[in-house]
Coordinates of C-alpha atoms in Angstrom, one line a residue:
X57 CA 1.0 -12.2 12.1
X58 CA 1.3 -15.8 10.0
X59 CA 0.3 -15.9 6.5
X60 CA -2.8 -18.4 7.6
X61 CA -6.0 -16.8 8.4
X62 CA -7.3 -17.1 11.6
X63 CA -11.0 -16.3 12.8
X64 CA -12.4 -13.0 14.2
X65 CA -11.0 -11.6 17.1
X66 CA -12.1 -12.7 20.6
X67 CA -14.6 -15.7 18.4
X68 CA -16.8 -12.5 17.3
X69 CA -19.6 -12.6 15.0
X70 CA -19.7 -9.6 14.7
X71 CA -20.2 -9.3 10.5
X72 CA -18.0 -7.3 8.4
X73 CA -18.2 -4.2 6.8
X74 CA -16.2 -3.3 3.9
X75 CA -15.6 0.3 3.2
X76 CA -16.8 1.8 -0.2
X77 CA -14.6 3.9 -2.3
X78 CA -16.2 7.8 -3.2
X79 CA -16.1 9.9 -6.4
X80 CA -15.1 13.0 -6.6
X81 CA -17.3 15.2 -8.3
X82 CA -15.0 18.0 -8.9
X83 CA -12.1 16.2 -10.7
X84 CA -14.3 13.2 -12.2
X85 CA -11.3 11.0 -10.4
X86 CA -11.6 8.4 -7.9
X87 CA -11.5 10.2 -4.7
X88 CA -10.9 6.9 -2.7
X89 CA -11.7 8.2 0.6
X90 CA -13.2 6.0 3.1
X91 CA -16.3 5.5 3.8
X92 CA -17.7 3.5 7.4
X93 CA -19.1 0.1 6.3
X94 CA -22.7 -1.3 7.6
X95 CA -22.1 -3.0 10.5
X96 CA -25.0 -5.4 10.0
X97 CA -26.9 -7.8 13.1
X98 CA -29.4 -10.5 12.0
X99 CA -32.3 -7.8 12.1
X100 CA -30.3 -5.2 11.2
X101 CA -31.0 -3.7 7.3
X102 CA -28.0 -2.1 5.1
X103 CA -27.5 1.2 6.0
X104 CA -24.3 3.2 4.5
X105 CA -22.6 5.5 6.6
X106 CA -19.9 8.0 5.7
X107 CA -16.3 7.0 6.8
X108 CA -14.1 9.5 8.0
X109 CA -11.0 11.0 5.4
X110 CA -7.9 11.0 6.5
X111 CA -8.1 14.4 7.9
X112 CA -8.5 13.7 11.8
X113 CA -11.3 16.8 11.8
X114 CA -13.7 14.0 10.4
X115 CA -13.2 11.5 12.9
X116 CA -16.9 12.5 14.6
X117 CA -18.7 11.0 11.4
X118 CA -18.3 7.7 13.0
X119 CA -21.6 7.2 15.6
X120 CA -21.2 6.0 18.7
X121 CA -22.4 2.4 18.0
X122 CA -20.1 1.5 15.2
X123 CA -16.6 2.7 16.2
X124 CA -15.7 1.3 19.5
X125 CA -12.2 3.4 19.2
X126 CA -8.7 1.8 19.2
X127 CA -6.5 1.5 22.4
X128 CA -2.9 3.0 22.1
X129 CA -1.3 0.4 23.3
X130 CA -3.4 -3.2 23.6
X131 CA -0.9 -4.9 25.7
X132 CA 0.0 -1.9 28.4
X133 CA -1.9 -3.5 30.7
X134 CA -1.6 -7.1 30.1
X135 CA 1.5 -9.1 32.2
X136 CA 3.5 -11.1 30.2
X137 CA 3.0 -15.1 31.0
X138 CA 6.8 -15.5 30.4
X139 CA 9.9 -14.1 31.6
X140 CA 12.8 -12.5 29.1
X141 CA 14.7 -16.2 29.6
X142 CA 11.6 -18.0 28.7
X143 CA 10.8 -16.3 25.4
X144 CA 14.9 -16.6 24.5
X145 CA 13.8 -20.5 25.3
X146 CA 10.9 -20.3 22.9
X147 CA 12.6 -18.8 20.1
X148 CA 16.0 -21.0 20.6
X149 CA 13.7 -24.4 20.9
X150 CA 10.1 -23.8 18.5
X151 CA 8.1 -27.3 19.4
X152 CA 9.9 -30.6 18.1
X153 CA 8.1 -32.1 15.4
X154 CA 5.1 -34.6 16.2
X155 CA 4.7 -37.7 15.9
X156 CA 5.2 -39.9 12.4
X157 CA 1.9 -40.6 10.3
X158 CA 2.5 -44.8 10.6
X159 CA 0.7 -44.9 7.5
X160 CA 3.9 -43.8 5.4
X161 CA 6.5 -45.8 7.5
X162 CA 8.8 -47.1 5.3
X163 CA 7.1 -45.5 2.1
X164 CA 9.4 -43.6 -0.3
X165 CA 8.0 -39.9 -0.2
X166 CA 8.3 -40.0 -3.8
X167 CA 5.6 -42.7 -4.3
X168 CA 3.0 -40.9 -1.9
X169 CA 0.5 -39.1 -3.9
X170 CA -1.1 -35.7 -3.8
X171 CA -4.5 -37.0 -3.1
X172 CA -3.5 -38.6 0.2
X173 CA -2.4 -35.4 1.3
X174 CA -5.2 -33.4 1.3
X175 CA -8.9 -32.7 2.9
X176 CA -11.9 -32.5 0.5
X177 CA -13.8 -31.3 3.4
X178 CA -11.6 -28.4 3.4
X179 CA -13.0 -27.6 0.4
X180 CA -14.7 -24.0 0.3
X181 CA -16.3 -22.7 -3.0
X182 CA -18.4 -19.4 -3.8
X183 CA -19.8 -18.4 -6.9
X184 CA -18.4 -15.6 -9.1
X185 CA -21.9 -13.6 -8.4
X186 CA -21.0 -13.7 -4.5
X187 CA -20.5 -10.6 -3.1
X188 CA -17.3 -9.0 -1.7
X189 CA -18.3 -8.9 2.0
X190 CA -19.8 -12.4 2.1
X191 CA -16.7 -14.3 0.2
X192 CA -14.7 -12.5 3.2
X193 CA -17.1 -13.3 5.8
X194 CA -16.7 -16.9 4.8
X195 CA -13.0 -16.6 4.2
X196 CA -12.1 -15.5 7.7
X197 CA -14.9 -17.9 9.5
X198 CA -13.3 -21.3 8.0
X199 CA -9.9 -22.6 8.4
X200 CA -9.3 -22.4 4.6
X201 CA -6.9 -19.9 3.3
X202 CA -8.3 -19.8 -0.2
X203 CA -12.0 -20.1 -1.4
X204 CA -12.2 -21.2 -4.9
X205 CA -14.5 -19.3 -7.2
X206 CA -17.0 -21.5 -9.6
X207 CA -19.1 -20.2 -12.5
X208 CA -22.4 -21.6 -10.8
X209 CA -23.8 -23.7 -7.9
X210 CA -23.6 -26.8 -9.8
X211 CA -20.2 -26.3 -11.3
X212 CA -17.5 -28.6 -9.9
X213 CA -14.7 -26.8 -11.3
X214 CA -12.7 -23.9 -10.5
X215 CA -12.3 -20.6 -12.5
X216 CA -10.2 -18.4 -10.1
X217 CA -9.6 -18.1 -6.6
X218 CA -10.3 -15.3 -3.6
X219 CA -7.6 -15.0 -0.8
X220 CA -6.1 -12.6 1.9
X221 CA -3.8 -10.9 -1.4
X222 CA -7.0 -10.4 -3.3
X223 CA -8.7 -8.7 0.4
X224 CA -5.6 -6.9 0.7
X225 CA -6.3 -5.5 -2.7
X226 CA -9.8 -4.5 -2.6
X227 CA -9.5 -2.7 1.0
X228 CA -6.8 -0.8 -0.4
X229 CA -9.4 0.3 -3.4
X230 CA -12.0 0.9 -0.9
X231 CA -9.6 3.2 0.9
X232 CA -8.0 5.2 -1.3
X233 CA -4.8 3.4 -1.8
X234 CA -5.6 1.6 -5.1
X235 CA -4.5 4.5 -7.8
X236 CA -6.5 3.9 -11.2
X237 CA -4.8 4.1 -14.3
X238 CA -6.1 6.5 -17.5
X239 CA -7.7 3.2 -18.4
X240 CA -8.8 2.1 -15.2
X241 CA -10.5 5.2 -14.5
X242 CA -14.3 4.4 -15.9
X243 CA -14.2 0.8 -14.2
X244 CA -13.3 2.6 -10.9
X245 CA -15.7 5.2 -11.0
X246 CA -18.5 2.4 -12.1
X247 CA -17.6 0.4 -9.1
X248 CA -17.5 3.1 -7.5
X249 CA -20.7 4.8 -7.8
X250 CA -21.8 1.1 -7.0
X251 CA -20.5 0.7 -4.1
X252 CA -21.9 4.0 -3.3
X253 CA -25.6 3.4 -3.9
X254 CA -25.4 0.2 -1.5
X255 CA -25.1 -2.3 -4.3
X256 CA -23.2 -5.3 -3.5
X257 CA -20.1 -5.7 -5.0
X258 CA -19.6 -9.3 -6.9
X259 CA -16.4 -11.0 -7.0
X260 CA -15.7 -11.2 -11.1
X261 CA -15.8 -7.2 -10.3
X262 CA -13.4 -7.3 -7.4
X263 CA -11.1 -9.9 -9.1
X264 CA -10.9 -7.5 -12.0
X265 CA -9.1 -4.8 -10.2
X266 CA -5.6 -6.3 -10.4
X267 CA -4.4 -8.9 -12.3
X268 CA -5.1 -11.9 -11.4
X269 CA -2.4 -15.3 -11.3
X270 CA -2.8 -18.4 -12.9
X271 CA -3.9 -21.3 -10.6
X272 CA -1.8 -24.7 -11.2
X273 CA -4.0 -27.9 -11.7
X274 CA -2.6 -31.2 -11.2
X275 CA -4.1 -34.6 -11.0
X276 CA -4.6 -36.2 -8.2
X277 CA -2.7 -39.3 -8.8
X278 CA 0.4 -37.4 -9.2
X279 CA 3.2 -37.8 -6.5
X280 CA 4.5 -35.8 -4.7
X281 CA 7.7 -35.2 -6.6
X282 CA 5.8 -33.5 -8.5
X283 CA 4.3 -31.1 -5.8
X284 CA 7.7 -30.3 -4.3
X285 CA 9.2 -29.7 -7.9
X286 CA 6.9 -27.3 -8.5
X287 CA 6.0 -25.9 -5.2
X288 CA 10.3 -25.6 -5.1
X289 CA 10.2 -23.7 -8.1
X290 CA 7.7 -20.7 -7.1
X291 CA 4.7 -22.1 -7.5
X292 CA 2.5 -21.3 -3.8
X293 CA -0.7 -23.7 -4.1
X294 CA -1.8 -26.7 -6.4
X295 CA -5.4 -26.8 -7.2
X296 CA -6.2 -31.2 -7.0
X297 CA -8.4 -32.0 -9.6
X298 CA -9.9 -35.5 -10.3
X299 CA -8.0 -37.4 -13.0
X300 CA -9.3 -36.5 -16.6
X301 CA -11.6 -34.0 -15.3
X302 CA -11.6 -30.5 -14.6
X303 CA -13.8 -31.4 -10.8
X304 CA -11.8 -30.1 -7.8
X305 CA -11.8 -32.4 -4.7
X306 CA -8.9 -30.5 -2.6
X307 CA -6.2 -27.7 -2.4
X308 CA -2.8 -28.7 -1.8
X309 CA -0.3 -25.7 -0.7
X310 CA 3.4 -24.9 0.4
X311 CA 2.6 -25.1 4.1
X312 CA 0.6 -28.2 4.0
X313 CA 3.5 -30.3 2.1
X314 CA 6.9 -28.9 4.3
X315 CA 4.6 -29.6 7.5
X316 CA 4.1 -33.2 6.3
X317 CA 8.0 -33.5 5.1
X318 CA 8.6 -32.4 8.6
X319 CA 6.6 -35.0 10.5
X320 CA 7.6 -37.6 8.8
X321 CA 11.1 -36.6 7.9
X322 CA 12.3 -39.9 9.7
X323 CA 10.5 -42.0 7.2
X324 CA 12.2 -40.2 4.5
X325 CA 16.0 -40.1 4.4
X326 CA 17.1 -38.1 1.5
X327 CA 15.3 -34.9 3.7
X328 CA 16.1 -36.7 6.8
X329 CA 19.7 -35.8 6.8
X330 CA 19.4 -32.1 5.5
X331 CA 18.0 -31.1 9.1
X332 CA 20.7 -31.0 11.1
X333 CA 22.7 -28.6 8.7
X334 CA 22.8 -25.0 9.4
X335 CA 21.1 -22.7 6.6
X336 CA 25.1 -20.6 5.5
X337 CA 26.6 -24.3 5.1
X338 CA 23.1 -25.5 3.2
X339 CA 23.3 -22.1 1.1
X340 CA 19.7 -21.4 1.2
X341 CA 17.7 -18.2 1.3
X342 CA 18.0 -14.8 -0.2
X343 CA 19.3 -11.1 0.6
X344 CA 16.8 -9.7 -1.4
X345 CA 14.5 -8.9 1.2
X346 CA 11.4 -6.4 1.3
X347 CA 10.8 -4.4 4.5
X348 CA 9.1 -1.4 5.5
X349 CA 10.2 0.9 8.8
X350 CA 7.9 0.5 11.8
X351 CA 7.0 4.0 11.7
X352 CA 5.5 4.2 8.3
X353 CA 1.7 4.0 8.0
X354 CA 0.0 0.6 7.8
X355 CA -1.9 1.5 4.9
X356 CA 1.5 1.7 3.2
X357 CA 2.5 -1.4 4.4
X358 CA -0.7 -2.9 2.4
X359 CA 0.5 -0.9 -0.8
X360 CA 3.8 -2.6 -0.5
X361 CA 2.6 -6.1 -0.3
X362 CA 0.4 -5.4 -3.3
X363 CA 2.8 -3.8 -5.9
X364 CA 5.5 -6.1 -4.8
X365 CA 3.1 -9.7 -5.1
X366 CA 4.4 -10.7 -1.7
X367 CA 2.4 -11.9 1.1
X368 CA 4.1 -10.5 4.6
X369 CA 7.1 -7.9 5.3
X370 CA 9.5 -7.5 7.9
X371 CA 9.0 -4.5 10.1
X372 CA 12.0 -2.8 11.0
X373 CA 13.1 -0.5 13.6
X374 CA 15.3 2.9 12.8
X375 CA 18.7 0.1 13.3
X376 CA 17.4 -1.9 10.8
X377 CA 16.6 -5.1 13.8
X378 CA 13.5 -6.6 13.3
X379 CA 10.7 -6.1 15.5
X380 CA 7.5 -8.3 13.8
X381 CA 5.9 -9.3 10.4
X382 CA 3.0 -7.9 8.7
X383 CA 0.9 -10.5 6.5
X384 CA -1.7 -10.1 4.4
X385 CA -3.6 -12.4 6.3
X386 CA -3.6 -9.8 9.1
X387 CA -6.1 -7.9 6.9
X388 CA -8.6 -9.6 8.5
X389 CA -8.2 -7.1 11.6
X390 CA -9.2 -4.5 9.1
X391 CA -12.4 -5.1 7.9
X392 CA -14.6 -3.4 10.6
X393 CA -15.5 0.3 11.0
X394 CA -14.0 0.5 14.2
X395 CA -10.1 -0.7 12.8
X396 CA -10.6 2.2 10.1
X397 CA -8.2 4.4 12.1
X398 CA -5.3 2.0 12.1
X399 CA -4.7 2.7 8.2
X400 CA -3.5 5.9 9.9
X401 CA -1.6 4.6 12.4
X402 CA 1.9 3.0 12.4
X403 CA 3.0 -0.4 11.5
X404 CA 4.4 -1.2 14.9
X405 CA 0.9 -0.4 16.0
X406 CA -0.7 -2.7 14.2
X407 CA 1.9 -5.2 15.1
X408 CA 0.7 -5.0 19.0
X409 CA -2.8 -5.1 18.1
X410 CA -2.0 -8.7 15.8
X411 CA -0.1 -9.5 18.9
X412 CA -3.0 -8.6 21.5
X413 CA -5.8 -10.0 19.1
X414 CA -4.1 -13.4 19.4
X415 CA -3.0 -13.2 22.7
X416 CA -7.0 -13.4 23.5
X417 CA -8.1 -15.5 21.1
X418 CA -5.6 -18.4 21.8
X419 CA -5.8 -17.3 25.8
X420 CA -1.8 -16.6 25.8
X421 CA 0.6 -14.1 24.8
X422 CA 2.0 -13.9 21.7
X423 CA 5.6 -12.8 20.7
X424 CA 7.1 -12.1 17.0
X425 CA 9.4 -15.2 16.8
X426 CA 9.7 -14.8 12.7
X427 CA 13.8 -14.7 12.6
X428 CA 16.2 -16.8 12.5
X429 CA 20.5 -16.7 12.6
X430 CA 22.4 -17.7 9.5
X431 CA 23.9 -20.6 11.9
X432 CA 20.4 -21.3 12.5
X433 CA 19.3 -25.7 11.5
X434 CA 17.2 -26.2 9.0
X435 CA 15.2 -28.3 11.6
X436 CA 15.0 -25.1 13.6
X437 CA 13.9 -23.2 10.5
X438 CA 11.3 -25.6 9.5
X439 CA 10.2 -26.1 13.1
X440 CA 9.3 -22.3 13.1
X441 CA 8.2 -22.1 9.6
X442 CA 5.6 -24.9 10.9
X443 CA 4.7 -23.8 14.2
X444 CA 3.7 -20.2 13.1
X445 CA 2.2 -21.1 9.8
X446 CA 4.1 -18.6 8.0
X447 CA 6.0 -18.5 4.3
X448 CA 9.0 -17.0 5.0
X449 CA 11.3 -16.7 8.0
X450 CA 13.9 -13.6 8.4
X451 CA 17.7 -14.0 8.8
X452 CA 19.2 -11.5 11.2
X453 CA 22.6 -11.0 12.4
X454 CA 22.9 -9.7 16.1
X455 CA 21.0 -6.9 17.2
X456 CA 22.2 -3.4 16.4
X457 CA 22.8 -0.8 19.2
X458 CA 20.0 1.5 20.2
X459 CA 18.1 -0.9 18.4
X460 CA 15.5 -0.7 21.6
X461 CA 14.3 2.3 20.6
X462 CA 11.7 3.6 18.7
X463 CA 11.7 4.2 15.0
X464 CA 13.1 7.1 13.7
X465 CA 10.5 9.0 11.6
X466 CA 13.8 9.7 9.0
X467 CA 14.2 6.3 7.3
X468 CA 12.6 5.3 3.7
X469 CA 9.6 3.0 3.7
X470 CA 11.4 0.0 2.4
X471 CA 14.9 -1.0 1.2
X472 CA 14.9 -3.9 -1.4
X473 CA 18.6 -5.6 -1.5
X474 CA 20.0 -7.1 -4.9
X475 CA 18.9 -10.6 -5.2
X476 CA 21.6 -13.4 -4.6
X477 CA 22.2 -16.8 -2.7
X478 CA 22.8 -17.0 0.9
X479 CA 26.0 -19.0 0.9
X480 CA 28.4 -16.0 1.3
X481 CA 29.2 -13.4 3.9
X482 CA 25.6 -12.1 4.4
X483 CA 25.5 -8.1 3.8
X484 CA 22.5 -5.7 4.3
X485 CA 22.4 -2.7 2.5
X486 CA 21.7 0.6 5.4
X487 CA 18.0 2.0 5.1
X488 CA 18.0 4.7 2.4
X489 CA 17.4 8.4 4.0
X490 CA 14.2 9.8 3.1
X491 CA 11.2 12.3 3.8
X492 CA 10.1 12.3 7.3
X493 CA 6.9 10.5 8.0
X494 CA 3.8 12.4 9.5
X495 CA 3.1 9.6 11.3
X496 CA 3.8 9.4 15.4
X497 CA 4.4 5.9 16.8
X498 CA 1.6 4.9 19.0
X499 CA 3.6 2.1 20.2
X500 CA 7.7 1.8 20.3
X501 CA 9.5 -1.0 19.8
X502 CA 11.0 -1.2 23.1
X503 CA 7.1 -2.5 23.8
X504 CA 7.2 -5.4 21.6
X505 CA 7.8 -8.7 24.0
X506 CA 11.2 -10.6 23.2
X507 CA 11.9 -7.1 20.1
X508 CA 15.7 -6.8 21.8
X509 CA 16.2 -10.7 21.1
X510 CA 16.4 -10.3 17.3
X511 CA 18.6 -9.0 15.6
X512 CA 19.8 -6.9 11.9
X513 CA 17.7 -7.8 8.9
X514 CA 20.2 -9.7 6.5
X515 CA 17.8 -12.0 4.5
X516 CA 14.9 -14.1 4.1
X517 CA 14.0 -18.2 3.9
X518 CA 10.3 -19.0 2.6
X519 CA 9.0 -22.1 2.3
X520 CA 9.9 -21.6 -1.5
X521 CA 13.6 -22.1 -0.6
X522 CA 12.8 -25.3 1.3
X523 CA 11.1 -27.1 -0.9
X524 CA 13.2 -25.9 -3.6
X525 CA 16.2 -27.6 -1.6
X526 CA 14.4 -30.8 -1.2
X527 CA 13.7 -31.1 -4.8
X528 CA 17.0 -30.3 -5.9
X529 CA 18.6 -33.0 -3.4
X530 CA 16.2 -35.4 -4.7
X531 CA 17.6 -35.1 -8.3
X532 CA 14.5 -33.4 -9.2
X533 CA 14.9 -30.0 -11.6
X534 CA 12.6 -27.4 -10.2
X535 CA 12.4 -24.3 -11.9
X536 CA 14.3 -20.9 -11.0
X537 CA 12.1 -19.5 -7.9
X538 CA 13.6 -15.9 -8.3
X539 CA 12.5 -15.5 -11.9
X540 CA 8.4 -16.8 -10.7
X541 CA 8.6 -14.1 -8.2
X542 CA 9.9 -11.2 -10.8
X543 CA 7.3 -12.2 -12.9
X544 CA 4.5 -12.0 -9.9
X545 CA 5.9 -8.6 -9.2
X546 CA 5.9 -7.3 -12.9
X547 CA 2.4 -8.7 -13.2
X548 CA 1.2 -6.8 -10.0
X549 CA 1.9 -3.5 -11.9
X550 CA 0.7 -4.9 -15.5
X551 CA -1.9 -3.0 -17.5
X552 CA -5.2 -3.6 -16.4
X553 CA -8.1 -5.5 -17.7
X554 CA -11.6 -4.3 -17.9
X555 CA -14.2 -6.0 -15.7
X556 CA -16.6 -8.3 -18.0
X557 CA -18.8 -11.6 -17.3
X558 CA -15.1 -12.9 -17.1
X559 CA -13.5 -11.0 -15.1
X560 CA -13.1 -13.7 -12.2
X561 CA -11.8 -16.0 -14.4
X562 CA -8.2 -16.6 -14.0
X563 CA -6.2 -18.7 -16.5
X564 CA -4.8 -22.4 -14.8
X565 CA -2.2 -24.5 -15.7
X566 CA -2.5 -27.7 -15.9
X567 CA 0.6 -29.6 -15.4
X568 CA -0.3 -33.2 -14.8
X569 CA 2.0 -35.8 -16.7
X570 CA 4.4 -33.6 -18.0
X571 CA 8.3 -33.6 -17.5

């Protein structure tokens, strides 16, 4: 459930399969239904295989060898490693931060530059002719959480980028949840028929189904003042570039910079002292929060996270507490023939299968330890932020009764409050009533490990707001962070741009040596 990717289930190699959108021949529309991806073995040959529609009478069109079902409930018969008291332990105390980097004792943060914060070796590139399923293949096998997209083999420069948002986006085309516009339609239908016929599909296609966000360039002799001034005002990753070139020699994001604050925040003063403060007296964070109800279907969960540009949502129960986080990272889970179901199922359900799938990878369990109190440190906020690798941590309030339940099938989809700061009485607006969702939860929330220790949504920290409060106590003028984020969200639902020999290409900013 973090925003970082994290390598197949169980340390399979088992390669993925990415479903194909199919037309419909009566309306001339783009009938997304899905279709069950080639599940491929070394001597193994393409071989396309009809994925079931949504209607459950279909299910048999999966064989035997490709769809290995889903259990209803991963962790029924798993025993929890900890008691109730030890996972209030783990989400009162996340791990202390480690120890400091002696190479920037006694340094001024201010003076450290970009370059010395980054890995070229974490470098990942593909070319803007790779296809779909291999970019993602190679995506989910490293540890990087971007791969940047070049024109050729030989090109040292970047022209776009392919991440767990653009995934997010082309599973939901593949499945029927990516609606084409009146001019969309022909590019759909050509990809499409495509897809259809076998033919791999190439990134500058798959790029060119959404639009896409410039990249930021910046030097890597600038200093890190610079990073955190932009990073604070909305800006999520810096693309390093070599001074007076265009060559790329490292990626510098959000995460990467607050961890580093954070483990060296005794070599740096000015941050050093913000810690101990508790996020109401600091003033930090939002109420305008995006969530979806753990009842809804997951493959409305991936809508939301599309339209709205965000990365991860709270998941709510029917008393508005939270009970885990969907990320778009988890999308990862998806990609198989046999996780096709789970588009059906409910969000909570997915939840325990993230929780199960890491449970066996890292060989203990997992809990949803993404929330936070508004008395909550910012040392404890950061401490969490870091130890789950995630963007944004929610604020609750104390649990609501009955909040053990399950969901109630009556509540919207997702409530977004009115934006504002986090310094005043925190309100959260009740879930708006709505239609009843056809949807039966798999799993209850009562299930989830530690759900009754959380508490009513009432807002959200990201890593945004952190960085954006260490730049501004620097007496460094980063930009307004709520008007990026409108403008990611109005340019999720912008007109569309036809695919052409461009249409990986993203526009980048470069922003080295300016005020």
């Amino acid at each position: 459930m973090t925003d970082h990717g994290r390598g197949p289930e169980n340390g399979s190699k088992e390669n993925l399969s990415l479903t194909s959108p199919k037309l419909s021949a009566t309306t001339g529309t783009t009938e997304l239904r899905s279709r069950s991806p080639t599940i491929r073995t070394p001597s193994a040959t393409r071989r396309p295989m009809n994925m079931p529609s949504p209607n459950p009478s279909h299910r048999h069109s999966f064989s035997s060898e490709s769809f290995r079902g889903v259990p209803a409930s991963p962790r029924a018969s798993r025993n929890f490693s900890l008691s109730n008291s030890g996972v209030l332990d783990l989400l009162n105390n996340p791990p202390k931060a480690g120890a400091a980097d002696p190479m920037f004792e006694g340094r001024d943060w201010q003076g450290i530059t970009v370059q010395e914060l980054i890995d070229p070796k974490e470098l990942k590139f593909v070319d803007m002719d790779t296809g779909v399923e291999q970019a993602t293949n190679m995506l989910i096998e490293s540890t990087a959480s971007v791969l940047l997209i070049r024109s050729n083999a030989r090109d040292k420069s970047a022209i776009g980028t392919f991440d767990y948002k653009d995934l997010n986006q082309y599973l939901l085309f593949a499945t029927g949840g990516l609606q084409p516009t009146e001019e969309q339609l022909s590019f759909f239908q050509d990809l499409a028929r495509r897809a259809e016929k076998g033919h791999p599909i190439p990134l500058r296609d798959a790029k060119a189904l959404g639009p896409k966000e410039p990249f930021v360039v910046l030097s890597h002799t600038e200093n890190l003042t610079k990073a955190v001034e932009l990073f604070g005002g909305g800006v999520h990753r810096l693309i390093i570039v070599k001074e007076g070139s265009s060559d790329v020699i490292g990626v510098l994001s959000q995460s990467r910079l607050v961890k580093f604050l954070w483990e060296n925040g005794r070599s740096f003063p000015t941050i050093d002292q913000l810690y101990p403060q508790t996020l109401r007296d600091l003033g930090i964070g939002s109420t305008s929060v995006i969530y979806i109800n753990g009842d809804r279907p997951l493959q409305e969960a991936l809508k939301l996270m599309d339209t709205e540009g965000v990365t991860s949502l709270a998941v709510l129960d029917s008393s508005h507490n939270v009970i885990g986080n969907i990320s778009t990272s988890d999308v990862q889970l998806l990609t198989k023939a046999s996780s096709a179901p789970l588009l059906e199922n409910t969000c909570i359900h997915f939840i325990s299968i993230i929780l199960s799938t890491r449970g066996l990878t890292d060989g203990k369990d997992s809990f949803p330890v993404f929330y936070i109190s508004p008395y909550s440190t910012l040392a404890h906020t950061v401490a969490k932020l870091v130890a789950t690798r995630s963007h944004r941590m929610w604020i609750v309030e104390s649990p609501s009764p009955g909040g053990s339940g399950p969901p109630t099938p009556s509540l919207a989809p997702t409530t977004v409050h009115p934006p504002s700061s986090y310094g005043g009485q925190p309100t959260a607006t009740p879930p708006m009533q709505g239609q009843q969702s056809s949807s039966t939860p798999t799993v209850s929330a009562s299930a989830l490990p530690g759900q009754h220790m959380s508490g009513r949504l009432s807002g959200v920290v990201s890593l945004t707001d952190v960085l954006n409060l260490f730049a501004r106590a620097s007496g460094l003028h980063p930009n307004d962070p709520m008007e990026r984020r409108r403008h990611r969200r109005r340019s999720s639902s912008s007109s569309f741009v036809r695919g052409s020999s461009d249409s990986a290409r993203s526009s980048s900013v470069d922003v080295s040596r300016r005020g």
